[in-house]
Coordinates of C-alpha atoms in Angstrom, one line a residue:
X26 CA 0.0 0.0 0.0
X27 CA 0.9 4.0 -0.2
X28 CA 2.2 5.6 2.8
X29 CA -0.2 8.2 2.8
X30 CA -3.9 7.3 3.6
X31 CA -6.7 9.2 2.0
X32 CA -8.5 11.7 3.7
X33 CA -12.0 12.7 3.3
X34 CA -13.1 15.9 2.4
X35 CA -15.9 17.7 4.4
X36 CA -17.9 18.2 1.4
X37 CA -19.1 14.5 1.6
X38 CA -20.4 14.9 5.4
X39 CA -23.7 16.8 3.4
X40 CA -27.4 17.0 4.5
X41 CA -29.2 14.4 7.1
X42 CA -26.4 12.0 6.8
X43 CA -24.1 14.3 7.5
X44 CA -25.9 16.3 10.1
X45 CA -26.2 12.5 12.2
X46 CA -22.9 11.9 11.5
X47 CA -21.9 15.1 13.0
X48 CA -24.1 14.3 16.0
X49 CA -23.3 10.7 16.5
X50 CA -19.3 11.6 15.9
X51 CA -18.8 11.8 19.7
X52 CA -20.1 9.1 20.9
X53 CA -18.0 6.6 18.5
X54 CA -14.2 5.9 17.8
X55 CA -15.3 5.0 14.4
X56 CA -14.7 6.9 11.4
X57 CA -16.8 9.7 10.4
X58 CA -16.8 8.2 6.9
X59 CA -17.8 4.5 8.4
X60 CA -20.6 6.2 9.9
X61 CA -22.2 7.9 7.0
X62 CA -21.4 5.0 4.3
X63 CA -23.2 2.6 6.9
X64 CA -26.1 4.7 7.5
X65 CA -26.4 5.8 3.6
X66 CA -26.1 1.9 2.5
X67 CA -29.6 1.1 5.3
X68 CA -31.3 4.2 3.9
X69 CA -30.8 3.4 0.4
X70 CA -32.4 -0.4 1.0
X71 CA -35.5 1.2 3.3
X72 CA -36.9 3.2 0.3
X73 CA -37.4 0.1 -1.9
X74 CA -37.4 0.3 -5.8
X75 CA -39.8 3.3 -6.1
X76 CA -37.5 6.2 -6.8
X77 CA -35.2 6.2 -9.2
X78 CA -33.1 9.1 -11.3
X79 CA -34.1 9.3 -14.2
X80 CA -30.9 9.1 -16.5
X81 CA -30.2 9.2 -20.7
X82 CA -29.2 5.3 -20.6
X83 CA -33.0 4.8 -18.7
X84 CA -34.0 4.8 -14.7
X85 CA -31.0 4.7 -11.5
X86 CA -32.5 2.5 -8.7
X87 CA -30.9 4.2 -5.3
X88 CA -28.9 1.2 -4.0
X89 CA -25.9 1.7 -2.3
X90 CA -23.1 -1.1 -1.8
X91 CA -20.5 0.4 0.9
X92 CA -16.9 -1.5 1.7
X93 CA -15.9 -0.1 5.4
X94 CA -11.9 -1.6 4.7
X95 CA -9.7 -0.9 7.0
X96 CA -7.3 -3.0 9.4
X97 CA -8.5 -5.3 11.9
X98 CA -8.3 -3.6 15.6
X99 CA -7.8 -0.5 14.6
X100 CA -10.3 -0.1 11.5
X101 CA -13.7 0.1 14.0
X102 CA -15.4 -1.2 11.1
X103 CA -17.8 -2.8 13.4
X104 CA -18.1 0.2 15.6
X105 CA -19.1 2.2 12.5
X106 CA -21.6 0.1 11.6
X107 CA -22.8 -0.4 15.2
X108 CA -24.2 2.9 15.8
X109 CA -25.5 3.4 12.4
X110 CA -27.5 0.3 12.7
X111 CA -28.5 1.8 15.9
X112 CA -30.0 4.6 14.8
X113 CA -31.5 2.2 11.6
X114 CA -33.3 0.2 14.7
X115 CA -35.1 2.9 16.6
X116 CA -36.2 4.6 12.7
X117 CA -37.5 1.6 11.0
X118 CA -38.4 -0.5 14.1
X119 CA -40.4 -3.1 11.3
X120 CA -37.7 -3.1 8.3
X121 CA -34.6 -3.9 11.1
X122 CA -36.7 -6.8 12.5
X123 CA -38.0 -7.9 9.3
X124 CA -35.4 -7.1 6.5
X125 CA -32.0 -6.7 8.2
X126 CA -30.0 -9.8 7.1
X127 CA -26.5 -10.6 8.8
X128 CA -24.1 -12.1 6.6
X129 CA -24.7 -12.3 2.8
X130 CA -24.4 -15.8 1.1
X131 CA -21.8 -17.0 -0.6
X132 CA -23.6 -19.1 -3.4
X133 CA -26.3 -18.1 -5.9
X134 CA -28.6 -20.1 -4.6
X135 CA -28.3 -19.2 -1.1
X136 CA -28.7 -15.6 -2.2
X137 CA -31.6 -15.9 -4.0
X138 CA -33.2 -18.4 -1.4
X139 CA -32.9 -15.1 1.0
X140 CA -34.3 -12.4 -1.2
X141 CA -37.2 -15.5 -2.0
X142 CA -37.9 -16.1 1.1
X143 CA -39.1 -12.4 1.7
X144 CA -40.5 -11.5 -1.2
X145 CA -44.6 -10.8 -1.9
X146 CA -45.1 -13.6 -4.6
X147 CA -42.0 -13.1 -7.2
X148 CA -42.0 -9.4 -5.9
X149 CA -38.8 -8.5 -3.9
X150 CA -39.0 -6.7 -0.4
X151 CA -36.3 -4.4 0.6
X152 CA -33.2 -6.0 2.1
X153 CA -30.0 -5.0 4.0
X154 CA -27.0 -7.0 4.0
X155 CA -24.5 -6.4 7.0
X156 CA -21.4 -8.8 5.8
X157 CA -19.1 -8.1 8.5
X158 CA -16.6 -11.1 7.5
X159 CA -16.5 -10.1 4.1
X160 CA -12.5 -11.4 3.3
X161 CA -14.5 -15.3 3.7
X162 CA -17.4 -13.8 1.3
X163 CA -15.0 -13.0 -1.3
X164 CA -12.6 -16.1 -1.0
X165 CA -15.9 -18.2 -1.3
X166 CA -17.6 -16.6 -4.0
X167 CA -15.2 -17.7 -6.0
X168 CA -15.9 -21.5 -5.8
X169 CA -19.8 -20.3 -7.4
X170 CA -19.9 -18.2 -10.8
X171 CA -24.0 -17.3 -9.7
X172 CA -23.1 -15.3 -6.9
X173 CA -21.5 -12.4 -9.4
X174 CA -24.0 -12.8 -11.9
X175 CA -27.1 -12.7 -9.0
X176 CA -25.1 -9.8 -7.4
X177 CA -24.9 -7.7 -10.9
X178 CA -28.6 -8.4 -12.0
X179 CA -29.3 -7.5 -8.2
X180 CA -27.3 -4.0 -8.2
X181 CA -29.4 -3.2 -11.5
X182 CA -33.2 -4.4 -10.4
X183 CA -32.7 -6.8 -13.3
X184 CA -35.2 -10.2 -12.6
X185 CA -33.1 -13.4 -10.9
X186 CA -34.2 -16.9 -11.8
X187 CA -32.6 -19.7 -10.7
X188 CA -34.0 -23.4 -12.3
X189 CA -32.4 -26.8 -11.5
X190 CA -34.2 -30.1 -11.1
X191 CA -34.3 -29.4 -7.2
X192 CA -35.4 -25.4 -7.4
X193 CA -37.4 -23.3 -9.6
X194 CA -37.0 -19.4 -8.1
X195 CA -37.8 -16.0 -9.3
X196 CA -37.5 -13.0 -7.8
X197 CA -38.2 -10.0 -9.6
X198 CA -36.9 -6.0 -8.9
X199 CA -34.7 -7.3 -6.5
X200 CA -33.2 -4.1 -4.2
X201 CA -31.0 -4.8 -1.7
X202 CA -28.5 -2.3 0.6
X203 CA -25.5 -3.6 1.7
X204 CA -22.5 -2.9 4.2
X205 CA -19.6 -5.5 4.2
X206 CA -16.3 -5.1 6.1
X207 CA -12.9 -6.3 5.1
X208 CA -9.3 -5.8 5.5
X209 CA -6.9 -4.3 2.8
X210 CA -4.6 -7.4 1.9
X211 CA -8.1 -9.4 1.3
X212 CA -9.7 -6.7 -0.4
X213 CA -6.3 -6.4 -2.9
X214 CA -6.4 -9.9 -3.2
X215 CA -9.9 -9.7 -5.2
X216 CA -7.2 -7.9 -8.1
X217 CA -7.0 -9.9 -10.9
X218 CA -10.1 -11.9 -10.6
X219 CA -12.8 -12.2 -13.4
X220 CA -15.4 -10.9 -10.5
X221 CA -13.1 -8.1 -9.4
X222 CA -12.2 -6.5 -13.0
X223 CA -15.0 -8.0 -14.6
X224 CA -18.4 -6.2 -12.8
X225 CA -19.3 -7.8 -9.7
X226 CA -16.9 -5.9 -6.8
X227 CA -16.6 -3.1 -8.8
X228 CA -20.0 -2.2 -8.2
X229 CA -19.1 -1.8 -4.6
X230 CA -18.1 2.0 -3.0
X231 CA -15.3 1.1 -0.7
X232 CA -14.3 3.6 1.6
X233 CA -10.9 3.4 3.9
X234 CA -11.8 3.6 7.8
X235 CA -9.8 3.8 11.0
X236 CA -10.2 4.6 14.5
X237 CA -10.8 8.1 14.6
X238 CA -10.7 8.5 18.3
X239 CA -9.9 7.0 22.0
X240 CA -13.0 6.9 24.4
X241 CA -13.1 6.3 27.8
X242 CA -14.4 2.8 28.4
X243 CA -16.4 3.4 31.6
X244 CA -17.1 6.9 31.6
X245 CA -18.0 7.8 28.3
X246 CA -21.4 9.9 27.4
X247 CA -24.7 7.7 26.5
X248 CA -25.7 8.6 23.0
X249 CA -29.4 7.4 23.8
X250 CA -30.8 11.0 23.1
X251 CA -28.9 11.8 20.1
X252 CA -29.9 8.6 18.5
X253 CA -33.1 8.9 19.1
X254 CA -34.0 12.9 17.6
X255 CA -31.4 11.4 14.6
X256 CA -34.1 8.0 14.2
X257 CA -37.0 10.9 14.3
X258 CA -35.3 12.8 11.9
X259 CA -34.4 9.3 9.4
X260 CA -37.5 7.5 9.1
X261 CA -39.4 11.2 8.3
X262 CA -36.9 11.4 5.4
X263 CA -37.2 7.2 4.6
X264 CA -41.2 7.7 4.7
X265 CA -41.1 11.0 2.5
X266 CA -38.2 9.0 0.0
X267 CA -41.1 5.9 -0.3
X268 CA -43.4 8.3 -1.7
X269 CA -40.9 9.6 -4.1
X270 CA -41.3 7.6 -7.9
X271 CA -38.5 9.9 -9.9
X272 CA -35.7 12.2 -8.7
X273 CA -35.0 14.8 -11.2
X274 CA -31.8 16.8 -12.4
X275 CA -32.9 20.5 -13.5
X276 CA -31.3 21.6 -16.5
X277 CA -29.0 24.1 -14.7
X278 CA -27.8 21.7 -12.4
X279 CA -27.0 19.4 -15.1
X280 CA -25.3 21.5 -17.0
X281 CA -23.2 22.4 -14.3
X282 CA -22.6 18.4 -13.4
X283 CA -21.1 18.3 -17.0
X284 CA -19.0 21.1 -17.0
X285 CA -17.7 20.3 -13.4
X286 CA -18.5 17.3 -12.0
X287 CA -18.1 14.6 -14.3
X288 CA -14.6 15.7 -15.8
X289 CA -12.7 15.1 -12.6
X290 CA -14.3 11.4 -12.1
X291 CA -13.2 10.8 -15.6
X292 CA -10.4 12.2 -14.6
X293 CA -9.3 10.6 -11.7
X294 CA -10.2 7.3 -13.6
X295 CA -8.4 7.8 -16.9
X296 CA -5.7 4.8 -15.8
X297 CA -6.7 1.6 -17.8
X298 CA -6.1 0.1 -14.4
X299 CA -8.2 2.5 -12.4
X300 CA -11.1 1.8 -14.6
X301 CA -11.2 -1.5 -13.8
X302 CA -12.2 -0.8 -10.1
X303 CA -14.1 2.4 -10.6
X304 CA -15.7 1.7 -13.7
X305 CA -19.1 2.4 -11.5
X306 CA -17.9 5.6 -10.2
X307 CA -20.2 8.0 -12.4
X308 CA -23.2 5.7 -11.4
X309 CA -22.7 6.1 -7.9
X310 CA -22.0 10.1 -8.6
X311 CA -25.9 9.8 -9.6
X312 CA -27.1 7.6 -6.6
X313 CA -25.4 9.1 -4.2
X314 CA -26.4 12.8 -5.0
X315 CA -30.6 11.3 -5.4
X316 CA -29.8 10.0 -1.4
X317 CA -28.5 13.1 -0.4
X318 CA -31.3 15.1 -1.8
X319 CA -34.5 12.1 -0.5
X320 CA -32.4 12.7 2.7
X321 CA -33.6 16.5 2.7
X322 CA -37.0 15.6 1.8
X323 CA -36.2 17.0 -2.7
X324 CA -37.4 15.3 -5.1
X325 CA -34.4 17.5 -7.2
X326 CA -31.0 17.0 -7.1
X327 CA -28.9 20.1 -6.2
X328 CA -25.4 21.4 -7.2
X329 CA -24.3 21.0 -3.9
X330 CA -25.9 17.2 -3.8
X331 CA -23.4 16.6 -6.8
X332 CA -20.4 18.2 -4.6
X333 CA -20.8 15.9 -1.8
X334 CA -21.4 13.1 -4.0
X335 CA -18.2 13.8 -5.9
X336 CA -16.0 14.0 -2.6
X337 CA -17.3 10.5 -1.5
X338 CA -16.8 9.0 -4.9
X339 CA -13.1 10.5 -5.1
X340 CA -12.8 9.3 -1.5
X341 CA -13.7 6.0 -2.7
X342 CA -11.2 6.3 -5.6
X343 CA -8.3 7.5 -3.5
X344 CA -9.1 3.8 -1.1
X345 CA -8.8 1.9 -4.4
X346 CA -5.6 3.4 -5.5
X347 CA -4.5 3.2 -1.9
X348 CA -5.3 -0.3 -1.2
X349 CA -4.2 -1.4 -4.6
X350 CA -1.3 0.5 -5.7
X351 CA -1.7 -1.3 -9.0
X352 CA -5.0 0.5 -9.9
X353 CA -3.1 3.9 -8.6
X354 CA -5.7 6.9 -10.5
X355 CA -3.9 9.2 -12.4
X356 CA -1.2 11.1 -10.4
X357 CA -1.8 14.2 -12.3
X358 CA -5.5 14.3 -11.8
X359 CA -5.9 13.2 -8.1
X360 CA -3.1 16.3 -7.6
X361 CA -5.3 18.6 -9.2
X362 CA -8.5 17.1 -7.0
X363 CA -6.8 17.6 -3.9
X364 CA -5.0 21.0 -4.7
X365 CA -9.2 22.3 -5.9
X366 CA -10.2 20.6 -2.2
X367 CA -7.6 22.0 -0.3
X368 CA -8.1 25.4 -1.5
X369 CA -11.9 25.1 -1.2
X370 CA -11.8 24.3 2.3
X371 CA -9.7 27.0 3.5
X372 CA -13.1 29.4 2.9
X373 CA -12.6 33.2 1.5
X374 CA -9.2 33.5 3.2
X375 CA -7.7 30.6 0.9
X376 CA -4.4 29.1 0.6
X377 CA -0.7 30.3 0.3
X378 CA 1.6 28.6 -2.3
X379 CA 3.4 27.8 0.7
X380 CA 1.0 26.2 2.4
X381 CA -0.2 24.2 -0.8
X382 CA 3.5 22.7 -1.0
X383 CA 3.6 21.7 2.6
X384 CA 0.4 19.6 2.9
X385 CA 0.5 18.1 -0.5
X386 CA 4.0 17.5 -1.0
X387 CA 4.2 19.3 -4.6
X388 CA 6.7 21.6 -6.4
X389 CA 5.9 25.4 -7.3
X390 CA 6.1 24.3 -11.2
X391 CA 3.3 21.6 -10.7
X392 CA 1.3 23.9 -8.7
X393 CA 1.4 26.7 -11.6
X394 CA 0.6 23.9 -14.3
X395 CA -2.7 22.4 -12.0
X396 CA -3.9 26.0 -11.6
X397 CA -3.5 27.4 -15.0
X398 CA -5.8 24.1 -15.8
X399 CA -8.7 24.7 -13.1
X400 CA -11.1 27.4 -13.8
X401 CA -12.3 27.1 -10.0
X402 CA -8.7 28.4 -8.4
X403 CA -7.9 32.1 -8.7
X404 CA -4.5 33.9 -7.9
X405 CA -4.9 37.3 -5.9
X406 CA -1.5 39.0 -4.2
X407 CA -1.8 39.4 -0.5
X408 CA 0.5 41.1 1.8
X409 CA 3.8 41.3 2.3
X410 CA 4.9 40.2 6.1
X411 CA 5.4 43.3 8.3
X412 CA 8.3 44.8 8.3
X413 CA 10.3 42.6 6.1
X414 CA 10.0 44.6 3.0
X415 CA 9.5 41.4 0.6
X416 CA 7.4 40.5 -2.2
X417 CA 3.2 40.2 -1.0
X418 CA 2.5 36.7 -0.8
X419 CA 0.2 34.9 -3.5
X420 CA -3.2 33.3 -1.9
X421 CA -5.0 30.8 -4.0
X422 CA -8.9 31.1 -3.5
X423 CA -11.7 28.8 -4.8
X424 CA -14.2 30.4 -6.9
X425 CA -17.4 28.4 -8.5
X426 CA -16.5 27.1 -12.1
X427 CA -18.8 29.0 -14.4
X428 CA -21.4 27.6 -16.5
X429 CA -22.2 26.9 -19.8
X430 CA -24.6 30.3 -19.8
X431 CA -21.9 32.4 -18.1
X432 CA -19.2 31.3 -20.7
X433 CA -21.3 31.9 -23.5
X434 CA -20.3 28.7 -24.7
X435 CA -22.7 26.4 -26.8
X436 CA -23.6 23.2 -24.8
X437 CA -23.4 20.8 -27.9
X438 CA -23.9 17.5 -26.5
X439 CA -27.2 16.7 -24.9
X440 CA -26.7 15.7 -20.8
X441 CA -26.5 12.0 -20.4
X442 CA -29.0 13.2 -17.5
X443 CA -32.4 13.7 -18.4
X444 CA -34.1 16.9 -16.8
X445 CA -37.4 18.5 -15.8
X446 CA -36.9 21.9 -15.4
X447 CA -39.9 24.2 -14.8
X448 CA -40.0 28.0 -14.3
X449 CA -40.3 28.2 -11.2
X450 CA -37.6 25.3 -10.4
X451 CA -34.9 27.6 -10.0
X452 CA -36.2 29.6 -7.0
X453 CA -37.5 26.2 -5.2
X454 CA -33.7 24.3 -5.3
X455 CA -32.9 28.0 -3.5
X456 CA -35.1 27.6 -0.9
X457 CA -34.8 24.3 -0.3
X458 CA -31.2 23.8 0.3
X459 CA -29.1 25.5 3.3
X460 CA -26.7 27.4 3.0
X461 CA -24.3 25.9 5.4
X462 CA -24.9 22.0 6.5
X463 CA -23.1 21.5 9.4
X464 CA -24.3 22.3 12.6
X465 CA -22.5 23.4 15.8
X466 CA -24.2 21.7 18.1
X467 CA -27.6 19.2 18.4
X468 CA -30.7 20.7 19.7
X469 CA -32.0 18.3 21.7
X470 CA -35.9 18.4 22.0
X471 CA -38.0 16.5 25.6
X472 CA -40.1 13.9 25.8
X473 CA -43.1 16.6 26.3
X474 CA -42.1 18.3 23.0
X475 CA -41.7 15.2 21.1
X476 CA -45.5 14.4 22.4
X477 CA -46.6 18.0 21.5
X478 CA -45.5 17.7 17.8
X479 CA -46.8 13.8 17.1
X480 CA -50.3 15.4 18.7
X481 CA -49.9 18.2 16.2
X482 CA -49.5 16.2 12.8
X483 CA -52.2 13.7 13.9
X484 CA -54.4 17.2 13.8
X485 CA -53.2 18.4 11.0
X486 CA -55.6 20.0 9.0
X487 CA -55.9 19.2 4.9
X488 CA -54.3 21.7 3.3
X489 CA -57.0 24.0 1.1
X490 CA -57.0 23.8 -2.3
X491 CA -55.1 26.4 -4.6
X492 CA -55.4 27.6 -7.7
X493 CA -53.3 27.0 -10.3
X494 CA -51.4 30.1 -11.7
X495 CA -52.3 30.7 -15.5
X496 CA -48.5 30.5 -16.8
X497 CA -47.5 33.4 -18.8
X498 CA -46.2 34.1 -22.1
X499 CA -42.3 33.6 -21.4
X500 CA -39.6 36.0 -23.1
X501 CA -36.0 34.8 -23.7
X502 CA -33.2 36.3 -21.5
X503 CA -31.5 37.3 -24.7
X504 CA -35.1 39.2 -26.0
X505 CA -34.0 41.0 -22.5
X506 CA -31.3 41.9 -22.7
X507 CA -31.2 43.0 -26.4
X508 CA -34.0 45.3 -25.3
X509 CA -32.0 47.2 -22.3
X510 CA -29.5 47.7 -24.7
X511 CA -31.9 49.8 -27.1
X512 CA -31.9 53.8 -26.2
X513 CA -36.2 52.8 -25.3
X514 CA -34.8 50.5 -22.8
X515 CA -32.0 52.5 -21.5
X516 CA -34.6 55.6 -21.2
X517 CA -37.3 53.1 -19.4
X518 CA -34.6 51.8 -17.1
X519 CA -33.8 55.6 -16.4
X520 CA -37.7 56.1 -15.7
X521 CA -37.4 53.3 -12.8
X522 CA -34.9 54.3 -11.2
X523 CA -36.2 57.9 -11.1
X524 CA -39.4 56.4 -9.9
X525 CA -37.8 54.4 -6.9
X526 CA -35.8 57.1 -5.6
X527 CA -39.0 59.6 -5.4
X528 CA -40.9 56.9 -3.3
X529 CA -38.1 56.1 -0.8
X530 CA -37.9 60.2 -0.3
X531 CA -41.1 60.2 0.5
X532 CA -41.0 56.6 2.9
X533 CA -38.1 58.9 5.0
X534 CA -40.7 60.8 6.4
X535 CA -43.7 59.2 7.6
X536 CA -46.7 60.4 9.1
X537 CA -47.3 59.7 12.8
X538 CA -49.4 56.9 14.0
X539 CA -49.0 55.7 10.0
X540 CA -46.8 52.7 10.5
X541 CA -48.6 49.3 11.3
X542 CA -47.7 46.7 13.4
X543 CA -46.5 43.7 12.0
X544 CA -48.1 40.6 12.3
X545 CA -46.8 38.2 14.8
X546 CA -46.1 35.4 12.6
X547 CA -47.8 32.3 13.4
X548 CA -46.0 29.1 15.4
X549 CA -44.9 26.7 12.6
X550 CA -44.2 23.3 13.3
X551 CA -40.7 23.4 11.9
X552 CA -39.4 21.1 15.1
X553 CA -40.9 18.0 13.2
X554 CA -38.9 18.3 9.7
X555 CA -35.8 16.4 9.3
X556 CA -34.0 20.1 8.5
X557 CA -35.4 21.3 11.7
X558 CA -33.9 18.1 14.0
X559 CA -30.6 18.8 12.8
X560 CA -30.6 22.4 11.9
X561 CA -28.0 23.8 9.9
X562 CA -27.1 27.3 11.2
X563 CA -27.7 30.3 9.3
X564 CA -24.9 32.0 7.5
X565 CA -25.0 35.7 6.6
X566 CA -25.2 36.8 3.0

C-alpha cells in the first residue's frame, strides 16, 4: 500500500447524513466516513425500488453497496456500523426486525433463497446485507460463478431466476443495501479476478476507515438521546423518499454536473487500471447525490448534492488506488483534485503557495501547471509580512466554475441526464437547500415536545385547495437583454430608477401613528422536519 492514507473531504459529510454523522461523531471511535457509508447503504435499502433518477441510458434505482476496509483492531469497522444500525433500529423498528440480514451468502442459490424467502409472490421486499466477514465472502464466492452474476442483476433491479431439477425461483426488482467489512490485503487480493475487474466488486463503494478516536471505556457519554431525535429525523426522510417515484436533475444543475462534475471522475479514472475498479464511479456520482437530496426531503438533485457526492466517490477512488497501488488513478488528476479541495476548504481566506506545497508535498512548477488548468482556483496577491519589506504573498482562492450560460459557450452534447426543469424550479432548489450544512451543536428536543409535535400532525388540518397560476407568455433572457441595450430600454430603465428614488424620499418621512404593526407570525411546526432536527445554522449573506 501508499504511505499516505486518503482523507475525506468535508464536502461529503452533506445533508441528514451528515448532520447525524456530525451528531453521532462523539459518541463513537469509528470513522466519520464509516458512519455515513453505513447509514447511507440502510437508507438506500429502506426506500425500496420506487424512486429512481431518471438518467439518458434509462432509470438509476438508489442502491448503495458500501466496503468499510480498514485493518482489523484498529479499522472500528464494526463500531461504525454499530451505531448506524443503531439509529436504523429505533427509525425503522419493522424493516430492522424484518429485512436486516447478517451475513450475505456466498452461493447463488443461497442468495436468492434469502431475497425468495421475503419477497410478496415473485415481488422482492427491501433487504439490508450487514457482511461483516466479508474477506470469507469474497474467498468463497469464487468457488460459485452465480453469486456475481445474481449480485450484478441484483445491483441493476434486473429479474433473478434460478431453475435446476431441485429449485425453480424468481424474484423480480430485486433491491437490496449492503455494508460489508474487510481488510486491505483481502480486499487487494480480489485484483485480478474475473469478479473483481469484470463487474461484480466493482460495483461496490469502498471507503478506507480507522479509529478516529480514544473513548473512555467506563465513563463515556450515553448517545441514547442523540440517537433517538437522529431516528426521528431518518424515518421522516425514509417515509417522505417511499413516496418519491423519480428524482429529477434541473437543467442548470446538469449543466453544471457536466462542466464540473463529471470531468474530474473521468479524470481521476483515466488509468486503464483505475477503470477496472471504478468503472461504476459515475453511477454512484448519480445515486449518491438522489440520497442526499430524498435525505432532505427534494425530489431535485442540487449542485451542492453533486459536490458531496463527488468527494465521496473521489474518497472512494483515493481507497482503491491506496489499497491497490496497481490500480493507482492518475497522479496528475488526483493532484489537481486535492489541490481544488484543499483550497476550497480553506473558505474566503484561501491558501498560500506555501502552504499548498507543505500539505501536499508538490513543487511550485506543478502547482502553476494544475492551476492554470482549473477554472475554480484564482490567484490574488496578498500582503507582504510586516516589516520585512519582501514581495506580497500569492493566496490561492476557490471560486465556483462558471457555467455553460456564463461562458457563452454552446452546450453541444445533450446531458446523459435527463431533466425536468420548470420555471419556477430555480427559485425552489434555493429555498430548499441551506446554505451551510453542518451544525454546531444538536438541539436536543424532551419527551413533552416530542409528544406536542406527534399530537400536532395527527391534527393536522388538509391543506385548502389552490389555484393553479395561469403560466404566462415567457420571453427569452436574450429578448431581454437585447432590449435594455436599445436607447427605449435604457430611457425606461432611467424612468425606474427615477421612480424608486421619489418613493423612498417620501418613505423617509412618515406620518405619525401611520406605521402598522406587524403581524406576529404564526407558530410553525418546523421542530418536526428532518431540517429542523438537525438544523443547519444560518450563515449571513
Amino acid at each position: 500500500m501508499q504511505s499516505n492514507a486518503p482523507v475525506i473531504s468535508n464536502e461529503a459529510f452533506h445533508g441528514l447524513f451528515g448532520r447525524i454523522t456530525d451528531a453521532l461523531d462523539p459518541y463513537t471511535e469509528g470513522s466519520k466516513v464509516g458512519v455515513m457509508v453505513s447509514l447511507m447503504s440502510a437508507y438506500s435499502a429502506y426506500i425500496g425500488y420506487g424512486p429512481t433518477v431518471e438518467t439518458g441510458k434509462g432509470s438509476s434505482p438508489l442502491a448503495l453497496w458500501g466496503v468499510l476496509v480498514g485493518r482489523s483492531g484498529v479499522g472500528r469497522k464494526g463500531t461504525a456500523t454499530g451505531i448506524a444500525r443503531r439509529v436504523v433500529d429505533a427509525a425503522f423498528a419493522s424493516f430492522a426486525e424484518e429485512s436486516v440480514v447478517e451475513g450475505l451468502p456466498a452461493t447463488g442459490l443461497g442468495f436468492i433463497t434469502e431475497l425468495a424467502d421475503r419477497a410478496e409472490g415473485t415481488l422482492a421486499n427491501p433487504v439490508w446485507f450487514i457482511e461483516e466477514e466479508g474477506d470469507a465472502l469474497l474467498s468463497n464466492a469464487r468457488r460459485d460463478a452465480k453469486v456475481g452474476v445474481y449480485l450484478r442483476k441484483a445491483f441493476d433491479a434486473q429479474t433473478i431466476a434460478h431453475k435446476t431439477k431441485m429449485d425453480d425461483l424468481r424474484v423480480r426488482r430485486p433491491h437490496l443495501g449492503l455494508t460489508m467489512h474487510v481488510q486491505p490485503r483481502n480486499w487487494a487480493a480480489v485484483a485480478g479476478g474475473k469478479d473483481a475487474t469484470g463487474g461484480t466488486w466493482n460495483r461496490l463503494l469502498p471507503v478506507w476507515v480507522q479509529q478516529s478516536k480514544t473513548l473512555p471505556v467506563f465513563e463515556s457519554s450515553d448517545a441514547h438521546e442523540a440517537i433517538r431525535q437522529a431516528a426521528r429525523a431518518l424515518r421522516q426522510a425514509g417515509d417522505y423518499a417511499r413516496q418519491v417515484d423519480t428524482v429529477t436533475v434541473p437543467g442548470h444543475v446538469a449543466r453544471v454536473f457536466e462542466a464540473k462534475h463529471r470531468p474530474i471522475v473521468e479524470a481521476m479514472i483515466s488509468t486503464e487500471a483505475m477503470s477496472q475498479y471504478a468503472e461504476r464511479a459515475m453511477a454512484y456520482m448519480i445515486r449518491l447525490a438522489g440520497l442526499f437530496a430524498l435525505s432532505e426531503r427534494r425530489d431535485e438533485i442540487s449542485e451542492r448534492d453533486f459536490d458531496a457526492a463527488l468527494a465521496l466517490v473521489c474518497y472512494s477512488i483515493e481507497t482503491i488506488a491506496y489499497v491497490l497501488p496497481e490500480a493507482e488513478a492518475s497522479e496528475e488528476a488526483s493532484l489537481a483534485v486535492k489541490v481544488e479541495n484543499f483550497v476550497r476548504e480553506a473558505g474566503p481566506e484561501g491558501r498560500t503557495a506555501t502552504e499548498i506545497y507543505r500539505a501536499l508535498n508538490i513543487k511550485a512548477a506543478d502547482l502553476r501547471e494544475i492551476v492554470a488548468q482549473l477554472d475554480t482556483i484564482e490567484v490574488v496577491k496578498g500582503h507582504s509580512a510586516k516589516g520585512t519589506g519582501g514581495r506580497p504573498s500569492m493566496r490561492y482562492l476557490y471560486v465556483d466554475a462558471p457555467t455553460a450560460e456564463e461562458t457563452n459557450e454552446l452546450v453541444e452534447e445533450t446531458p446523459e441526464i435527463l431533466t425536468k426543469e420548470p420555471a419556477e424550479s430555480r427559485s425552489r432548489e434555493e429555498e430548499a437547500v441551506p446554505v451551510a450544512e453542518t451544525p454546531a451543536f444538536l438541539p436536543f428536543l424532551s419527551d413533552d415536545e416530542w409528544d406536542e409535535i406527534d399530537a400536532a400532525e395527527s391534527n393536522t388540518p388538509e391543506p385548502e385547495p389552490v389555484a393553479q397560476a395561469v403560466e404566462e407568455p415567457t420571453v427569452s433572457e436574450e429578448a431581454v437583454k437585447a432590449f435594455l441595450s436599445s436607447p427605449a430600454g435604457a430611457e425606461m430603465l432611467q424612468e425606474i430608477v427615477m421612480s424608486m428614488m421619489a418613493k423612498q424620499a417620501a418613505a423617509a418621512t412618515p406620518e405619525a401613528g401611520t406605521a402598522s404593526k406587524a403581524r406576529a407570525p404564526r407558530r410553525g411546526r418546523a421542530k418536526s422536519s428532518a431540517e429542523a432536527l438537525f438544523q443547519a445554522p444560518e450563515v449571513a449573506a
